XYZ file of C-alpha atoms in Angstrom:
652
model
C 26.263 -9.055 -36.925
C 23.940 -11.122 -39.075
C 21.681 -9.470 -41.577
C 18.284 -11.028 -42.160
C 16.102 -10.184 -45.117
C 12.898 -11.339 -46.657
C 12.335 -11.318 -50.383
C 8.872 -12.797 -50.189
C 6.700 -10.188 -51.835
C 3.604 -11.819 -50.489
C 4.573 -10.942 -46.961
C 3.892 -7.268 -47.578
C 0.225 -7.839 -48.302
C -2.140 -9.090 -45.617
C -4.627 -10.186 -48.251
C -2.116 -12.616 -49.704
C -2.063 -14.632 -46.515
C -5.317 -16.487 -45.871
C -7.023 -16.117 -42.518
C -7.270 -19.712 -41.387
C -9.436 -21.431 -38.861
C -8.045 -21.931 -35.387
C -6.211 -25.178 -34.964
C -4.349 -24.955 -38.271
C -0.632 -24.363 -37.927
C -0.749 -21.076 -39.816
C -0.740 -17.366 -39.069
C -3.117 -14.482 -39.250
C -2.150 -11.014 -40.549
C -1.997 -8.134 -38.128
C -2.878 -4.633 -39.323
C 0.617 -3.394 -38.428
C 3.109 -2.841 -41.248
C 6.675 -2.432 -40.079
C 9.325 -1.619 -42.675
C 7.085 -2.799 -45.478
C 6.465 -6.291 -44.149
C 3.311 -7.536 -42.494
C 3.805 -9.248 -39.162
C 1.952 -12.491 -38.654
C 0.437 -13.641 -35.421
C 0.268 -17.313 -34.492
C -2.956 -19.186 -34.049
C -3.909 -20.281 -30.581
C -2.044 -23.598 -30.759
C 1.178 -21.737 -31.415
C 0.661 -18.870 -28.995
C 3.042 -20.196 -26.361
C 5.781 -20.434 -28.993
C 5.938 -16.694 -29.510
C 7.241 -13.977 -27.233
C 7.416 -10.337 -28.155
C 10.708 -8.586 -28.557
C 9.358 -5.239 -27.475
C 7.729 -4.780 -24.093
C 5.833 -1.594 -24.928
C 4.678 -2.173 -28.483
C 1.478 -3.786 -29.715
C 3.137 -7.210 -29.661
C 4.366 -6.862 -26.104
C 4.363 -9.953 -23.953
C 1.810 -8.651 -21.488
C -0.662 -8.105 -24.328
C -0.987 -11.841 -24.789
C -3.500 -13.941 -22.962
C -0.707 -15.862 -21.242
C 0.424 -13.635 -18.397
C 4.035 -12.391 -18.760
C 6.608 -14.038 -16.562
C 8.201 -11.895 -13.886
C 11.737 -12.900 -14.887
C 13.443 -11.730 -18.022
C 14.023 -15.310 -19.134
C 10.906 -17.161 -20.258
C 10.587 -20.708 -21.481
C 7.749 -21.683 -23.807
C 6.042 -25.008 -24.204
C 8.271 -25.742 -27.190
C 11.363 -25.850 -24.978
C 12.776 -22.563 -26.240
C 14.202 -20.260 -23.613
C 13.926 -16.590 -24.509
C 15.400 -13.525 -22.870
C 12.605 -10.992 -23.218
C 13.725 -7.342 -23.285
C 12.285 -5.213 -20.528
C 13.161 -1.811 -21.966
C 10.160 0.404 -22.589
C 11.777 2.265 -25.480
C 10.666 1.614 -29.007
C 13.522 0.907 -31.356
C 15.981 -1.785 -32.369
C 16.783 -4.128 -29.527
C 18.884 -7.242 -29.282
C 17.071 -10.491 -28.737
C 18.878 -13.487 -27.333
C 17.223 -16.761 -28.200
C 18.609 -20.039 -26.971
C 17.365 -23.198 -28.610
C 18.158 -26.864 -28.589
C 18.968 -28.790 -31.745
C 20.632 -31.968 -32.852
C 23.836 -29.994 -33.222
C 23.791 -28.897 -29.609
C 22.719 -25.735 -27.861
C 23.247 -22.545 -29.841
C 22.666 -18.930 -29.021
C 21.971 -16.151 -31.469
C 22.032 -12.430 -30.912
C 20.486 -10.370 -33.631
C 18.278 -7.505 -34.596
C 14.680 -7.861 -33.459
C 12.990 -10.600 -35.392
C 9.895 -12.715 -35.204
C 10.184 -16.460 -34.723
C 7.314 -18.664 -35.744
C 6.836 -22.385 -35.990
C 5.477 -22.904 -39.474
C 7.291 -25.990 -40.853
C 9.891 -25.474 -43.519
C 8.905 -26.936 -46.909
C 10.394 -30.194 -47.990
C 13.628 -29.902 -49.908
C 14.948 -26.627 -48.611
C 14.105 -23.261 -47.215
C 12.124 -21.824 -50.115
C 8.944 -20.432 -48.674
C 5.933 -19.944 -50.961
C 6.832 -17.634 -53.827
C 9.944 -16.317 -52.159
C 12.339 -17.290 -49.450
C 13.068 -16.159 -45.948
C 16.757 -15.532 -46.453
C 19.278 -15.633 -43.630
C 22.506 -14.081 -44.739
C 25.356 -14.544 -42.292
C 28.906 -13.719 -43.082
C 30.209 -17.149 -43.821
C 27.299 -18.927 -42.184
C 25.044 -21.227 -44.134
C 21.335 -20.757 -44.305
C 19.853 -23.591 -42.292
C 16.667 -24.385 -40.479
C 16.743 -24.147 -36.722
C 14.564 -26.797 -35.113
C 11.795 -26.133 -37.618
C 11.705 -22.408 -36.894
C 11.460 -19.892 -39.703
C 12.943 -16.472 -39.085
C 11.419 -13.261 -40.375
C 13.438 -10.201 -39.403
C 12.003 -6.722 -39.296
C 15.074 -4.446 -39.279
C 13.524 -1.538 -37.400
C 10.648 -0.856 -35.090
C 8.453 2.191 -35.569
C 9.256 5.289 -33.641
C 7.064 6.386 -30.767
C 5.298 8.915 -32.972
C 4.368 6.358 -35.599
C 0.597 6.243 -35.661
C 0.426 3.068 -37.724
C 0.700 0.988 -34.572
C -1.169 1.379 -31.322
C 0.503 0.353 -28.053
C -1.369 -0.535 -24.930
C -3.432 2.378 -23.686
C -2.248 4.370 -20.647
C -4.974 2.840 -18.484
C -3.874 -0.661 -19.533
C -0.231 0.088 -18.801
C -1.343 1.566 -15.466
C -2.364 -1.820 -14.080
C 0.228 -3.936 -15.922
C 3.113 -2.283 -14.078
C 1.620 -2.733 -10.610
C 2.256 -5.336 -7.932
C 0.092 -8.414 -7.467
C -1.377 -6.946 -4.278
C -2.333 -3.752 -6.105
C -3.969 -5.749 -8.909
C -5.920 -7.786 -6.371
C -7.166 -4.617 -4.685
C -8.167 -3.244 -8.083
C -10.241 -6.356 -8.851
C -11.831 -6.304 -5.387
C -12.966 -2.706 -5.841
C -14.231 -2.977 -9.427
C -15.845 -6.407 -9.118
C -16.926 -5.795 -5.521
C -19.056 -2.872 -6.672
C -21.350 -5.478 -8.215
C -21.634 -7.220 -4.841
C -22.487 -3.999 -3.004
C -25.122 -3.067 -5.582
C -26.810 -6.479 -5.705
C -26.668 -7.123 -1.960
C -28.761 -4.046 -1.178
C -31.704 -5.576 -3.018
C -31.786 -8.734 -0.892
C -31.132 -6.790 2.315
C -34.757 -5.688 1.964
C -36.237 -8.687 0.185
C -35.189 -11.512 2.514
C -35.982 -9.850 5.887
C -38.934 -8.015 4.281
C -41.434 -8.844 7.022
C -38.984 -7.695 9.714
C -38.373 -4.440 7.819
C -42.115 -3.802 7.469
C -42.646 -4.423 11.175
C -39.803 -2.022 12.046
C -41.432 0.704 9.910
C -44.915 0.072 11.306
C -46.390 -1.560 8.204
C -46.660 -5.267 9.076
C -48.620 -7.462 6.669
C -49.149 -4.543 4.266
C -48.269 -6.135 0.923
C -48.493 -2.868 -1.002
C -46.057 -1.059 1.263
C -43.718 -4.057 1.383
C -43.686 -4.230 -2.413
C -42.430 -0.662 -2.683
C -39.854 -1.186 0.055
C -38.261 -3.818 -2.174
C -38.983 -2.176 -5.541
C -37.935 1.446 -4.949
C -34.214 0.634 -5.032
C -34.353 -1.567 -8.131
C -36.577 0.930 -9.929
C -34.040 3.767 -9.837
C -31.107 1.445 -10.529
C -32.726 0.430 -13.800
C -33.774 3.965 -14.683
C -30.374 5.621 -14.394
C -27.843 2.962 -15.450
C -27.543 4.074 -19.072
C -27.380 7.751 -18.169
C -24.719 6.991 -15.575
C -22.626 5.086 -18.096
C -22.768 8.000 -20.497
C -21.832 10.466 -17.760
C -18.812 8.295 -17.016
C -17.765 8.397 -20.661
C -17.948 12.191 -20.597
C -16.690 13.212 -17.166
C -14.584 10.159 -16.330
C -15.670 6.809 -14.855
C -13.741 7.173 -11.599
C -15.414 10.491 -10.803
C -18.934 9.182 -11.463
C -18.147 5.953 -9.585
C -17.053 8.033 -6.590
C -20.233 10.122 -6.737
C -22.274 6.929 -6.733
C -20.422 5.618 -3.689
C -21.025 8.876 -1.816
C -24.743 8.727 -2.646
C -24.963 5.137 -1.381
C -23.099 6.010 1.828
C -25.390 8.939 2.640
C -28.614 7.137 1.717
C -27.728 3.945 3.566
C -27.131 6.008 6.689
C -30.496 7.694 6.059
C -32.214 4.330 5.569
C -31.100 3.275 9.028
C -32.553 6.433 10.569
C -35.885 6.198 8.691
C -38.998 6.290 10.886
C -41.651 5.829 8.186
C -42.184 3.682 5.138
C -42.230 6.712 2.830
C -38.933 8.032 4.184
C -37.370 4.601 3.843
C -38.626 4.245 0.256
C -37.172 7.642 -0.696
C -33.815 6.790 0.865
C -33.715 3.469 -0.983
C -34.664 5.147 -4.273
C -31.817 7.677 -4.013
C -29.453 4.867 -3.001
C -30.510 3.159 -6.227
C -29.383 6.229 -8.165
C -26.009 5.961 -6.426
C -25.796 2.281 -7.330
C -26.620 3.141 -10.938
C -23.797 5.689 -10.986
C -21.265 3.282 -9.504
C -21.911 -0.033 -11.267
C -21.512 0.737 -15.007
C -18.503 2.935 -14.340
C -16.787 0.208 -12.343
C -17.374 -2.046 -15.348
C -16.081 0.653 -17.696
C -12.892 1.004 -15.648
C -12.452 -2.753 -15.804
C -12.996 -2.813 -19.571
C -10.574 0.049 -20.178
C -7.873 -1.315 -17.922
C -7.627 -4.899 -19.163
C -7.210 -5.632 -22.881
C -9.223 -8.541 -24.286
C -7.775 -11.781 -22.985
C -7.748 -14.262 -20.165
C -7.513 -11.712 -17.351
C -10.462 -9.743 -18.659
C -12.433 -12.964 -19.117
C -11.784 -13.929 -15.515
C -12.703 -10.450 -14.244
C -16.035 -10.426 -16.057
C -16.808 -13.961 -14.920
C -16.207 -12.833 -11.329
C -18.618 -9.979 -11.963
C -21.234 -12.443 -13.132
C -20.704 -14.667 -10.095
C -21.034 -11.747 -7.679
C -24.609 -11.140 -8.855
C -26.224 -14.170 -7.171
C -23.464 -14.332 -4.557
C -24.083 -10.696 -3.646
C -27.805 -11.367 -3.447
C -27.197 -14.167 -0.942
C -24.608 -12.246 1.096
C -26.958 -9.267 1.350
C -29.729 -11.566 2.521
C -27.385 -13.140 5.056
C -26.451 -9.754 6.506
C -30.080 -8.651 6.589
C -31.113 -11.936 8.178
C -28.402 -11.716 10.832
C -29.358 -8.216 11.936
C -33.091 -9.016 11.752
C -32.637 -12.200 13.772
C -31.184 -10.210 16.666
C -33.630 -7.316 16.407
C -31.291 -4.713 14.916
C -32.505 -4.571 11.314
C -31.590 -0.883 10.884
C -27.927 -1.722 11.529
C -27.689 -3.570 8.225
C -27.827 -0.182 6.461
C -25.225 1.438 8.676
C -22.947 -1.553 8.175
C -23.393 -1.255 4.399
C -22.567 2.454 4.589
C -19.316 1.646 6.411
C -18.409 -1.042 3.865
C -19.134 1.311 0.957
C -16.979 3.997 2.591
C -14.074 1.533 2.726
C -14.539 0.766 -0.971
C -14.622 4.488 -1.704
C -11.343 5.120 0.110
C -9.438 2.209 -1.408
C -10.933 2.870 -4.837
C -9.552 6.379 -4.988
C -6.104 4.897 -4.476
C -6.206 1.917 -6.866
C -8.509 3.034 -9.690
C -6.731 4.688 -12.645
C -7.109 8.466 -12.859
C -9.633 9.689 -15.387
C -6.836 11.668 -17.047
C -5.573 8.384 -18.532
C -8.804 8.046 -20.524
C -9.618 11.210 -22.474
C -13.339 11.951 -22.044
C -15.854 12.488 -24.801
C -16.722 16.116 -25.486
C -19.249 17.412 -22.936
C -21.266 18.754 -25.838
C -22.135 15.174 -26.745
C -24.223 14.527 -23.645
C -27.797 13.931 -24.716
C -29.741 15.545 -21.870
C -33.086 15.357 -23.666
C -32.559 11.688 -24.449
C -31.646 11.031 -20.815
C -34.871 12.654 -19.601
C -37.006 10.773 -22.139
C -35.414 7.431 -21.297
C -35.817 7.982 -17.554
C -39.494 8.875 -17.973
C -40.072 5.845 -20.186
C -38.392 3.368 -17.867
C -39.757 4.904 -14.671
C -43.397 5.031 -15.760
C -43.307 1.621 -17.432
C -41.812 0.017 -14.327
C -44.239 1.805 -12.015
C -47.245 0.577 -13.981
C -46.259 -3.084 -13.988
C -45.393 -3.137 -10.295
C -48.330 -1.034 -9.107
C -51.028 -2.763 -11.160
C -50.982 -6.019 -9.151
C -51.642 -3.966 -6.002
C -54.464 -1.720 -7.223
C -55.699 -3.780 -10.241
C -55.563 -2.825 -13.892
C -59.028 -1.309 -13.687
C -57.663 1.641 -11.708
C -57.874 4.630 -14.045
C -54.305 5.921 -13.824
C -52.699 2.534 -14.585
C -53.588 2.291 -18.326
C -53.059 6.045 -18.719
C -49.520 5.852 -17.375
C -48.805 2.752 -19.466
C -49.782 4.545 -22.679
C -47.821 7.615 -21.573
C -44.685 5.536 -21.019
C -45.006 4.018 -24.493
C -45.401 7.479 -26.033
C -42.273 8.699 -24.271
C -40.494 5.567 -25.509
C -41.461 6.309 -29.104
C -40.302 9.915 -28.771
C -37.010 8.668 -27.304
C -36.362 6.392 -30.307
C -37.175 9.223 -32.738
C -34.923 11.641 -30.861
C -31.979 9.241 -30.732
C -32.169 8.690 -34.490
C -32.230 12.447 -35.007
C -29.303 13.196 -32.690
C -27.045 10.592 -34.300
C -23.479 10.600 -32.984
C -24.306 12.477 -29.791
C -27.122 10.109 -28.821
C -27.457 8.828 -25.274
C -27.255 5.275 -26.642
C -24.914 5.495 -29.664
C -25.425 3.304 -32.688
C -22.047 1.691 -31.951
C -23.625 -0.370 -29.160
C -26.739 -1.321 -31.153
C -25.534 -3.742 -33.807
C -27.843 -6.554 -34.911
C -26.043 -9.155 -32.821
C -25.988 -6.819 -29.822
C -29.745 -6.284 -30.060
C -30.330 -10.034 -30.119
C -28.082 -10.413 -27.085
C -29.957 -7.617 -25.295
C -33.312 -9.265 -26.050
C -32.103 -12.630 -24.788
C -30.661 -11.069 -21.636
C -33.927 -9.235 -21.053
C -36.051 -12.388 -21.226
C -33.571 -14.587 -19.366
C -33.071 -12.200 -16.470
C -36.824 -11.566 -16.185
C -37.205 -15.292 -15.623
C -34.359 -15.361 -13.090
C -35.731 -12.451 -11.063
C -39.052 -14.279 -10.887
C -37.263 -17.449 -9.813
C -35.422 -15.705 -6.962
C -38.429 -13.851 -5.559
C -40.896 -16.708 -5.748
C -38.394 -19.233 -4.416
C -38.009 -16.944 -1.397
C -41.797 -16.686 -1.021
C -42.162 -20.435 -1.536
C -39.749 -21.119 1.336
C -41.407 -18.532 3.593
C -45.122 -18.937 2.839
C -45.440 -22.524 1.625
C -42.798 -24.391 3.590
C -43.133 -22.167 6.623
C -39.495 -21.220 7.262
C -40.226 -17.774 8.679
C -37.024 -17.177 10.646
C -34.799 -14.818 8.585
C -31.605 -16.818 9.076
C -33.312 -20.125 8.340
C -34.562 -18.778 5.038
C -31.133 -17.381 4.200
C -29.518 -20.766 4.779
C -32.143 -22.366 2.546
C -30.798 -20.110 -0.219
C -27.150 -20.787 0.674
C -26.370 -22.775 -2.539
C -26.366 -19.470 -4.429
C -22.944 -18.596 -3.027
C -20.840 -21.729 -3.759
C -22.581 -22.172 -7.092
C -21.605 -18.617 -8.008
C -17.968 -19.317 -7.137
C -17.967 -22.508 -9.221
C -19.530 -20.683 -12.146
C -16.891 -17.947 -11.925
C -14.141 -20.563 -12.147
C -15.521 -22.417 -15.156
C -16.613 -19.437 -17.249
C -13.097 -18.415 -18.467
C -12.144 -21.880 -19.811
C -15.578 -22.184 -21.384
C -15.047 -18.879 -23.176
C -11.672 -20.073 -24.473
C -12.852 -23.471 -25.681
C -16.475 -23.025 -26.756
C -18.243 -20.641 -29.144
C -19.701 -17.765 -27.196
C -23.192 -18.257 -28.571
C -23.141 -21.834 -27.270
C -22.202 -20.602 -23.779
C -24.974 -18.032 -24.060
C -27.411 -20.808 -24.986
C -26.307 -22.818 -21.937
C -27.241 -19.859 -19.739
C -30.767 -19.869 -21.171
C -31.004 -23.617 -20.563
C -30.057 -22.957 -16.928
C -32.823 -20.340 -16.650
C -35.336 -22.817 -18.069
C -34.220 -25.730 -15.894
C -34.260 -23.885 -12.559
C -37.810 -22.641 -13.109
C -39.084 -26.062 -14.179
C -37.590 -27.657 -11.057
C -39.062 -24.908 -8.860
C -42.495 -25.235 -10.482
C -42.600 -28.973 -9.792
C -41.020 -28.907 -6.308
C -43.013 -30.443 -3.486
C -44.463 -28.164 -0.825
C -43.606 -30.738 1.819
C -40.734 -30.234 4.235
C -40.337 -33.966 4.835
C -38.353 -36.755 3.147
C -35.626 -34.434 1.940
C -37.851 -32.587 -0.527
C -35.598 -29.531 -0.273
C -32.590 -31.534 -1.483
C -34.577 -33.149 -4.292
C -35.884 -29.923 -5.763
C -35.075 -26.497 -4.336
C -31.397 -27.215 -3.752
C -30.780 -28.236 -7.366
C -32.852 -25.394 -8.766
C -30.642 -22.923 -6.878
C -27.431 -24.611 -8.055
C -28.463 -24.811 -11.713
C -30.126 -21.408 -11.747
C -26.947 -19.633 -10.657
C -25.224 -20.586 -13.904
C -27.827 -18.642 -15.877
C -26.860 -15.131 -14.768
C -23.162 -16.011 -14.487
C -22.825 -17.342 -18.024
C -25.130 -14.789 -19.650
C -23.759 -11.724 -17.848
C -20.106 -12.639 -18.418
C -20.602 -13.501 -22.079
C -22.802 -10.491 -22.756
C -20.429 -8.032 -21.086
C -17.404 -9.493 -22.855
C -18.987 -9.370 -26.290
C -20.231 -5.822 -25.897
C -17.033 -4.608 -24.215
C -14.823 -6.143 -26.891
C -16.929 -4.763 -29.729
C -16.892 -1.067 -28.802
C -14.110 1.480 -28.605
C -12.745 2.830 -25.323
C -14.910 5.944 -25.412
C -18.095 3.835 -25.335
C -17.079 1.362 -22.605
C -19.223 3.113 -20.004
C -22.370 3.304 -22.102
C -21.952 -0.309 -23.263
C -21.597 -1.509 -19.678
C -24.561 0.660 -18.743
C -26.822 -0.893 -21.383
C -26.046 -4.459 -20.299
C -26.375 -3.610 -16.608
C -29.612 -1.719 -17.242
C -31.086 -4.733 -19.012
C -30.113 -7.218 -16.315
C -31.361 -5.022 -13.461
C -34.385 -3.397 -15.069
C -35.649 -6.640 -16.599
C -35.849 -8.190 -13.118
C -38.150 -5.383 -11.963
C -40.336 -5.678 -15.063
C -40.434 -9.455 -14.761
C -41.656 -9.210 -11.180
C -44.412 -6.870 -12.314
C -45.519 -9.236 -15.073
C -45.508 -12.290 -12.851
C -47.170 -10.307 -10.067
C -50.006 -9.487 -12.436
C -50.268 -13.124 -13.484
C -50.278 -14.303 -9.879
C -52.920 -11.715 -9.014
C -55.369 -13.167 -11.516
C -54.451 -16.839 -10.979
C -54.587 -16.628 -7.214
C -57.595 -14.328 -7.030
C -58.719 -13.292 -3.584
C -57.743 -16.596 -1.988
C -55.345 -16.399 0.913
C -54.831 -20.048 1.775
C -51.603 -21.962 1.303
C -53.135 -23.812 -1.642
C -54.150 -20.527 -3.270
C -50.663 -19.104 -2.828
C -49.057 -22.295 -4.126
C -51.231 -22.156 -7.230
C -50.125 -18.589 -7.940
C -46.455 -19.320 -7.258
C -46.397 -22.332 -9.574
C -48.017 -20.268 -12.327
C -45.278 -17.658 -11.886
C -42.549 -20.292 -12.237
C -44.134 -21.668 -15.417
C -44.442 -18.163 -16.850
C -40.742 -17.593 -16.144
C -39.985 -20.887 -17.885
C -41.762 -19.586 -20.979
C -39.766 -16.340 -20.949
C -36.474 -18.225 -20.759
C -37.675 -20.639 -23.439
C -38.280 -17.778 -25.879
C -34.814 -16.433 -25.100
C -33.327 -19.871 -25.748
C -35.018 -20.076 -29.149
C -33.695 -16.622 -30.105
C -30.155 -17.585 -29.127
C -30.277 -20.991 -30.827
C -31.588 -19.643 -34.127
C -30.122 -16.171 -34.501
C -27.243 -15.374 -32.145
C -23.792 -16.207 -33.463
C -20.802 -15.141 -31.434
C -17.552 -16.922 -32.377
C -15.191 -18.434 -29.885
C -12.787 -15.875 -28.438
C -9.515 -16.542 -30.198
C -6.634 -16.102 -27.841
C -4.188 -14.916 -30.425
C -6.344 -12.368 -32.114
C -8.070 -11.079 -29.025
C -5.058 -10.828 -26.791
C -2.959 -8.657 -29.060
C -3.838 -5.042 -28.574
C -4.522 -3.811 -32.059
C -6.650 -1.002 -33.328
């Protein structure tokens, strides 16, 4: 058998090999040292020219962005056909590599070695300060179609802690069938749809819901019917993410599903507005428990790469798509006089998700939980009080006016609780409810931009709905739903284009595009004609809905990916909870701010012109919010393009 050696001393030091920009035909060092030599990973342009020789190690084929082929024989873009070992053992394995050359087709069988396509220097095989020597008994040392060979004689044993294989939860999904993987994605990503759809199930058929509960034309009661669910979702998302990190995300996800099932059944049996509001508020707690833990399961199961990118882009698309689907269901049941059945139908659908999820989601035992002693109960209480009171003030003030005594008192109280929360979190340190690991400078800028952008989008959705209902006069629930139909196909299109955008463009540029979409949709809505003639819908509202959908899709996907990729496995739940809290809670706060603005702009007028004046002011205010977010992203946020080679190799 051939014996391969390397006498290049520089190969044993990662610092001796420069980290080059993507696109150069060079290699980046990996933090894995095997038998004294540093392995080098190809840049993105060379990724398809490398296959791992060990299916369970950190350089295993499934760890790359390019999905592993089902067959043992794989052919790369360079024409090489490789027989990839399928053994899960770690140790020396034979690798058969067939390649074409001017001398004909040759086959080599050797110890595991790494092939890479860096060109051989002119005049021989000397490489830098040393040489990659190939010593065959009687064979000459020759280049093989421009491939250099670096052989690592042995692989580390399974108890070698210098290398980190794929985690158990990642291996859990990699070994499953395509049908199982599809079911897994439906459950994890579909949780987003179930959570978001319950908001529009109230919002779109709001007048029908109020009439069912005996509160027709009562704007104050109708406001709380829509707001009670979103209020508790925003309040408990971070706490729910932390609970998932401690007790296991599947367990907390299941508890959230059970809460939604019970409360949706209760919503259908409600006979008063207060009972309905309470049922929706508790359902919001269930949604808060389920959503961040579904995201955490997704982040723990897929390593950074193309599959994870696609999954998070689907999550982003299911936000607006779920909003429209929920409105469609609510409109259908309202149209035929059975509005309460929308909640029983949702309970049945959630029960199906619960049953399938327990089968396809990885057991919590695969992800060791954080110590229970680390749960910050005091921080959780302080944060809930801060968010709850602050949200209540901004949504109640437009109904009772800011001159009502308890409004400014509760606002100041919420700010005091917020200050105490910040002080407490700094004091607690490692055991904080929101650990410092998810609060880097770049993360804070991303959070701020998401906050402003999603406030503008929530305003856009609500006031576009009101514009269609009150200004254009489309009062039939189904008619209004179909007016908002572009949300669904636009969400699908956005989901399809997000992954290639992430691979080919810097992430901060994609993030900036999302802010541009937020700005554009509100400008179009603010200038749209109130007329229903001459195709005014197609000239304005239609395009605002199409463009606006790309805002949440691009921003949510990019934000979740950046945060998920930047934190360790133990903080996946809390990281997902922070992003989800911002996107959901900011919508509620944005509606309160714009509601206050509309209250003062519109005054006591109740004519169509008065309403139109207030609605346009709300759209322009939302444009300003998104504009500030765009400036922050353009000037301060820098998130490099996701490099396929570096990101897709599981390395710790």
